[in-house]
């Protein structure tokens, strides 16, 4: 029997998987992944959603690119090839000399597949009798939108940003790096990271770099 989770990714989304259980997705084919602390990721998404401007009304792009959560980490899906661009991009943004808890997964990498959403029925589960628990450790915060190619929603390295209003990769990396640095400084000072709402406030100022 075909695992419904694997079927959903391979046949409905066109995302390649690798043999084994739980289902794992091949990275670098349809997308790359930015891997950051969850608290930094939440704050970055709030800033990206508000575009740093108080009172901004949400637009079509606010549905956002796909994002998953896994054991205290956030996985942000970005355009394939972005992992190769990340080191140079961080240097260009003047973050390259700092120790940021920000990594990229590119070609040849794998991530656990979050259990896909099933309209009105929670999440799809693996076929009965298979080992493991798909989705127990990784879940979609923002699943890929139905009926559209994932590439259209992914941040990419472009002067005009991603297609269909997706934020460009420079803006995403700059925002995520700022929030990773904020979390790093708070931890170094023995203070817990601020809550998502506080960290994502439009009037919140980033900490100075050290």
mmCIF file of C-alpha atoms in Angstrom:
data_model
loop_
_atom_site.group_PDB
_atom_site.id
_atom_site.type_symbol
_atom_site.label_atom_id
_atom_site.label_comp_id
_atom_site.label_asym_id
_atom_site.label_seq_id
_atom_site.Cartn_x
_atom_site.Cartn_y
_atom_site.Cartn_z
ATOM 1 C CA UNK A 1 0.000 0.000 0.000
ATOM 2 C CA UNK A 2 1.308 3.424 -0.918
ATOM 3 C CA UNK A 3 1.945 5.651 2.087
ATOM 4 C CA UNK A 4 -0.505 8.605 1.811
ATOM 5 C CA UNK A 5 2.138 11.015 3.094
ATOM 6 C CA UNK A 6 4.637 9.967 0.419
ATOM 7 C CA UNK A 7 1.865 9.985 -2.207
ATOM 8 C CA UNK A 8 0.852 13.543 -1.252
ATOM 9 C CA UNK A 9 4.373 14.895 -1.614
ATOM 10 C CA UNK A 10 5.375 12.987 -4.741
ATOM 11 C CA UNK A 11 2.110 12.990 -6.683
ATOM 12 C CA UNK A 12 0.264 16.089 -5.520
ATOM 13 C CA UNK A 13 3.196 18.421 -4.846
ATOM 14 C CA UNK A 14 5.814 16.903 -7.135
ATOM 15 C CA UNK A 15 8.434 16.892 -4.354
ATOM 16 C CA UNK A 16 10.906 13.975 -4.475
ATOM 17 C CA UNK A 17 11.272 11.778 -1.407
ATOM 18 C CA UNK A 18 13.812 9.120 -0.437
ATOM 19 C CA UNK A 19 13.075 5.511 0.524
ATOM 20 C CA UNK A 20 12.561 4.771 4.198
ATOM 21 C CA UNK A 21 10.351 5.729 7.075
ATOM 22 C CA UNK A 22 9.538 8.338 8.205
ATOM 23 C CA UNK A 23 9.173 10.039 4.822
ATOM 24 C CA UNK A 24 12.009 12.451 4.065
ATOM 25 C CA UNK A 25 12.127 15.129 1.384
ATOM 26 C CA UNK A 26 15.052 15.717 -0.972
ATOM 27 C CA UNK A 27 16.313 19.298 -0.682
ATOM 28 C CA UNK A 28 17.868 21.238 -3.553
ATOM 29 C CA UNK A 29 15.447 20.008 -6.220
ATOM 30 C CA UNK A 30 12.302 22.105 -5.702
ATOM 31 C CA UNK A 31 13.531 24.184 -2.766
ATOM 32 C CA UNK A 32 16.362 24.835 -0.296
ATOM 33 C CA UNK A 33 15.897 25.363 3.443
ATOM 34 C CA UNK A 34 17.028 27.989 5.956
ATOM 35 C CA UNK A 35 17.329 26.399 9.415
ATOM 36 C CA UNK A 36 17.062 28.867 12.345
ATOM 37 C CA UNK A 37 16.030 28.861 16.025
ATOM 38 C CA UNK A 38 12.241 28.849 16.268
ATOM 39 C CA UNK A 39 12.101 32.027 18.396
ATOM 40 C CA UNK A 40 14.208 33.922 15.861
ATOM 41 C CA UNK A 41 12.123 32.541 13.026
ATOM 42 C CA UNK A 42 8.826 33.594 14.596
ATOM 43 C CA UNK A 43 10.098 37.141 15.129
ATOM 44 C CA UNK A 44 11.449 37.296 11.576
ATOM 45 C CA UNK A 45 8.133 36.168 10.109
ATOM 46 C CA UNK A 46 6.308 38.837 12.089
ATOM 47 C CA UNK A 47 8.669 41.494 10.744
ATOM 48 C CA UNK A 48 8.341 40.201 7.188
ATOM 49 C CA UNK A 49 4.558 40.087 7.482
ATOM 50 C CA UNK A 50 4.397 43.669 8.717
ATOM 51 C CA UNK A 51 7.201 44.793 6.389
ATOM 52 C CA UNK A 52 8.550 46.845 9.310
ATOM 53 C CA UNK A 53 5.775 49.437 8.966
ATOM 54 C CA UNK A 54 3.188 49.981 11.675
ATOM 55 C CA UNK A 55 -0.360 50.034 10.452
ATOM 56 C CA UNK A 56 0.357 48.227 7.196
ATOM 57 C CA UNK A 57 -2.646 46.284 5.965
ATOM 58 C CA UNK A 58 -1.966 42.646 5.041
ATOM 59 C CA UNK A 59 -1.676 41.919 1.350
ATOM 60 C CA UNK A 60 -1.752 38.781 -0.810
ATOM 61 C CA UNK A 61 1.879 37.957 -0.034
ATOM 62 C CA UNK A 62 1.126 37.670 3.687
ATOM 63 C CA UNK A 63 -0.015 34.062 3.209
ATOM 64 C CA UNK A 64 3.735 33.520 2.995
ATOM 65 C CA UNK A 65 6.139 30.901 1.756
ATOM 66 C CA UNK A 66 6.108 27.402 3.320
ATOM 67 C CA UNK A 67 7.537 27.163 6.843
ATOM 68 C CA UNK A 68 7.849 24.140 9.152
ATOM 69 C CA UNK A 69 8.719 23.641 12.819
ATOM 70 C CA UNK A 70 10.902 20.839 14.172
ATOM 71 C CA UNK A 71 12.127 20.433 17.757
ATOM 72 C CA UNK A 72 12.774 24.085 18.503
ATOM 73 C CA UNK A 73 13.956 24.886 14.982
ATOM 74 C CA UNK A 74 12.203 26.631 12.130
ATOM 75 C CA UNK A 75 12.651 25.499 8.536
ATOM 76 C CA UNK A 76 11.993 28.226 5.952
ATOM 77 C CA UNK A 77 11.657 27.025 2.376
ATOM 78 C CA UNK A 78 13.486 29.224 -0.125
ATOM 79 C CA UNK A 79 14.352 28.917 -3.809
ATOM 80 C CA UNK A 80 16.596 26.054 -4.887
ATOM 81 C CA UNK A 81 20.211 27.241 -5.069
ATOM 82 C CA UNK A 82 19.836 29.665 -2.151
ATOM 83 C CA UNK A 83 22.047 27.547 0.104
ATOM 84 C CA UNK A 84 25.022 28.240 -2.179
ATOM 85 C CA UNK A 85 24.264 31.956 -2.086
ATOM 86 C CA UNK A 86 23.956 32.223 1.705
ATOM 87 C CA UNK A 87 27.655 32.622 2.705
ATOM 88 C CA UNK A 88 28.276 35.385 0.163
ATOM 89 C CA UNK A 89 24.971 37.024 0.980
ATOM 90 C CA UNK A 90 25.774 37.110 4.709
ATOM 91 C CA UNK A 91 29.162 38.657 3.912
ATOM 92 C CA UNK A 92 27.513 41.274 1.682
ATOM 93 C CA UNK A 93 25.030 42.092 4.466
ATOM 94 C CA UNK A 94 27.986 42.365 6.901
ATOM 95 C CA UNK A 95 26.850 39.419 8.987
ATOM 96 C CA UNK A 96 29.604 37.092 7.800
ATOM 97 C CA UNK A 97 31.981 37.673 10.728
ATOM 98 C CA UNK A 98 29.384 36.915 13.412
ATOM 99 C CA UNK A 99 28.426 33.521 14.791
ATOM 100 C CA UNK A 100 24.791 33.194 13.796
ATOM 101 C CA UNK A 101 22.741 30.090 14.477
ATOM 102 C CA UNK A 102 21.641 30.167 10.854
ATOM 103 C CA UNK A 103 22.382 27.388 8.401
ATOM 104 C CA UNK A 104 21.182 26.419 4.950
ATOM 105 C CA UNK A 105 20.354 22.991 3.568
ATOM 106 C CA UNK A 106 20.843 22.637 -0.162
ATOM 107 C CA UNK A 107 21.418 20.056 -2.860
ATOM 108 C CA UNK A 108 21.901 16.560 -1.444
ATOM 109 C CA UNK A 109 20.282 17.437 1.877
ATOM 110 C CA UNK A 110 17.198 15.906 3.455
ATOM 111 C CA UNK A 111 14.472 17.048 5.828
ATOM 112 C CA UNK A 112 11.721 15.100 7.545
ATOM 113 C CA UNK A 113 8.413 15.565 5.739
ATOM 114 C CA UNK A 114 5.749 17.259 7.878
ATOM 115 C CA UNK A 115 2.423 15.454 7.884
ATOM 116 C CA UNK A 116 0.383 17.116 5.105
ATOM 117 C CA UNK A 117 -2.840 18.890 6.022
ATOM 118 C CA UNK A 118 -6.055 17.182 4.987
ATOM 119 C CA UNK A 119 -8.999 19.554 4.668
ATOM 120 C CA UNK A 120 -11.346 19.103 7.590
ATOM 121 C CA UNK A 121 -9.587 15.988 8.859
ATOM 122 C CA UNK A 122 -6.420 17.206 10.528
ATOM 123 C CA UNK A 123 -3.186 15.768 9.131
ATOM 124 C CA UNK A 124 -2.644 12.769 6.899
ATOM 125 C CA UNK A 125 -0.995 9.820 8.604
ATOM 126 C CA UNK A 126 1.194 7.017 7.237
ATOM 127 C CA UNK A 127 -0.396 3.751 6.172
ATOM 128 C CA UNK A 128 -1.313 1.366 8.985
ATOM 129 C CA UNK A 129 1.440 -1.009 10.005
ATOM 130 C CA UNK A 130 4.328 1.259 9.039
ATOM 131 C CA UNK A 131 6.880 2.156 11.681
ATOM 132 C CA UNK A 132 7.496 5.667 12.878
ATOM 133 C CA UNK A 133 5.160 8.605 13.408
ATOM 134 C CA UNK A 134 5.145 11.060 10.517
ATOM 135 C CA UNK A 135 4.593 14.603 11.667
ATOM 136 C CA UNK A 136 5.244 13.867 15.360
ATOM 137 C CA UNK A 137 8.508 15.813 15.323
ATOM 138 C CA UNK A 138 7.968 18.193 12.401
ATOM 139 C CA UNK A 139 4.803 20.121 11.542
ATOM 140 C CA UNK A 140 3.791 22.727 9.001
ATOM 141 C CA UNK A 141 3.451 26.229 10.385
ATOM 142 C CA UNK A 142 2.593 27.447 6.870
ATOM 143 C CA UNK A 143 2.001 24.498 4.513
ATOM 144 C CA UNK A 144 2.533 24.818 0.759
ATOM 145 C CA UNK A 145 -0.545 26.300 -0.892
ATOM 146 C CA UNK A 146 -2.788 23.892 -2.801
ATOM 147 C CA UNK A 147 -3.107 24.159 -6.553
ATOM 148 C CA UNK A 148 0.006 26.221 -7.228
ATOM 149 C CA UNK A 149 3.652 25.605 -7.972
ATOM 150 C CA UNK A 150 5.776 25.990 -4.855
ATOM 151 C CA UNK A 151 8.441 27.976 -6.718
ATOM 152 C CA UNK A 152 6.059 30.915 -7.120
ATOM 153 C CA UNK A 153 5.899 31.468 -3.353
ATOM 154 C CA UNK A 154 9.583 31.006 -2.492
ATOM 155 C CA UNK A 155 12.004 33.849 -1.717
ATOM 156 C CA UNK A 156 14.625 34.035 -4.443
ATOM 157 C CA UNK A 157 17.721 36.116 -5.109
ATOM 158 C CA UNK A 158 16.213 38.759 -7.350
ATOM 159 C CA UNK A 159 16.199 42.537 -7.461
ATOM 160 C CA UNK A 160 12.424 42.467 -7.861
ATOM 161 C CA UNK A 161 11.729 39.801 -5.247
ATOM 162 C CA UNK A 162 10.005 36.480 -5.724
ATOM 163 C CA UNK A 163 7.122 35.908 -8.048
ATOM 164 C CA UNK A 164 3.544 36.578 -6.908
ATOM 165 C CA UNK A 165 4.773 39.031 -4.279
ATOM 166 C CA UNK A 166 7.081 36.639 -2.404
ATOM 167 C CA UNK A 167 9.808 38.519 -0.492
ATOM 168 C CA UNK A 168 13.260 38.460 -2.033
ATOM 169 C CA UNK A 169 15.973 36.328 -0.467
ATOM 170 C CA UNK A 170 18.081 39.340 0.566
ATOM 171 C CA UNK A 171 15.239 40.708 2.670
ATOM 172 C CA UNK A 172 14.501 37.318 4.233
ATOM 173 C CA UNK A 173 18.142 36.590 5.106
ATOM 174 C CA UNK A 174 18.705 40.099 6.486
ATOM 175 C CA UNK A 175 15.628 39.838 8.703
ATOM 176 C CA UNK A 176 16.385 36.314 9.889
ATOM 177 C CA UNK A 177 20.039 37.167 10.613
ATOM 178 C CA UNK A 178 18.987 40.183 12.701
ATOM 179 C CA UNK A 179 16.635 38.046 14.784
ATOM 180 C CA UNK A 180 19.221 35.252 15.182
ATOM 181 C CA UNK A 181 21.671 37.852 16.487
ATOM 182 C CA UNK A 182 19.018 39.209 18.854
ATOM 183 C CA UNK A 183 18.411 35.729 20.275
ATOM 184 C CA UNK A 184 22.159 35.147 20.603
ATOM 185 C CA UNK A 185 22.636 38.374 22.589
ATOM 186 C CA UNK A 186 19.684 37.677 24.859
ATOM 187 C CA UNK A 187 21.008 34.208 25.636
ATOM 188 C CA UNK A 188 24.498 35.579 26.264
ATOM 189 C CA UNK A 189 22.992 38.013 28.778
ATOM 190 C CA UNK A 190 21.103 35.206 30.475
ATOM 191 C CA UNK A 191 17.740 36.563 29.337
ATOM 192 C CA UNK A 192 15.130 34.395 27.650
ATOM 193 C CA UNK A 193 14.269 35.455 24.092
ATOM 194 C CA UNK A 194 11.292 37.764 23.860
ATOM 195 C CA UNK A 195 7.906 36.335 22.966
ATOM 196 C CA UNK A 196 6.875 36.235 19.337
ATOM 197 C CA UNK A 197 4.582 39.220 19.577
ATOM 198 C CA UNK A 198 7.079 41.400 21.407
ATOM 199 C CA UNK A 199 9.984 40.407 19.170
ATOM 200 C CA UNK A 200 7.934 41.007 16.059
ATOM 201 C CA UNK A 201 6.567 44.444 16.965
ATOM 202 C CA UNK A 202 7.038 46.939 14.178
ATOM 203 C CA UNK A 203 8.532 49.480 16.576
ATOM 204 C CA UNK A 204 11.041 47.017 18.050
ATOM 205 C CA UNK A 205 14.616 48.048 17.344
ATOM 206 C CA UNK A 206 17.307 45.421 16.590
ATOM 207 C CA UNK A 207 20.192 45.156 18.986
ATOM 208 C CA UNK A 208 23.453 46.718 17.888
ATOM 209 C CA UNK A 209 25.971 44.284 16.512
ATOM 210 C CA UNK A 210 28.958 43.392 18.630
#
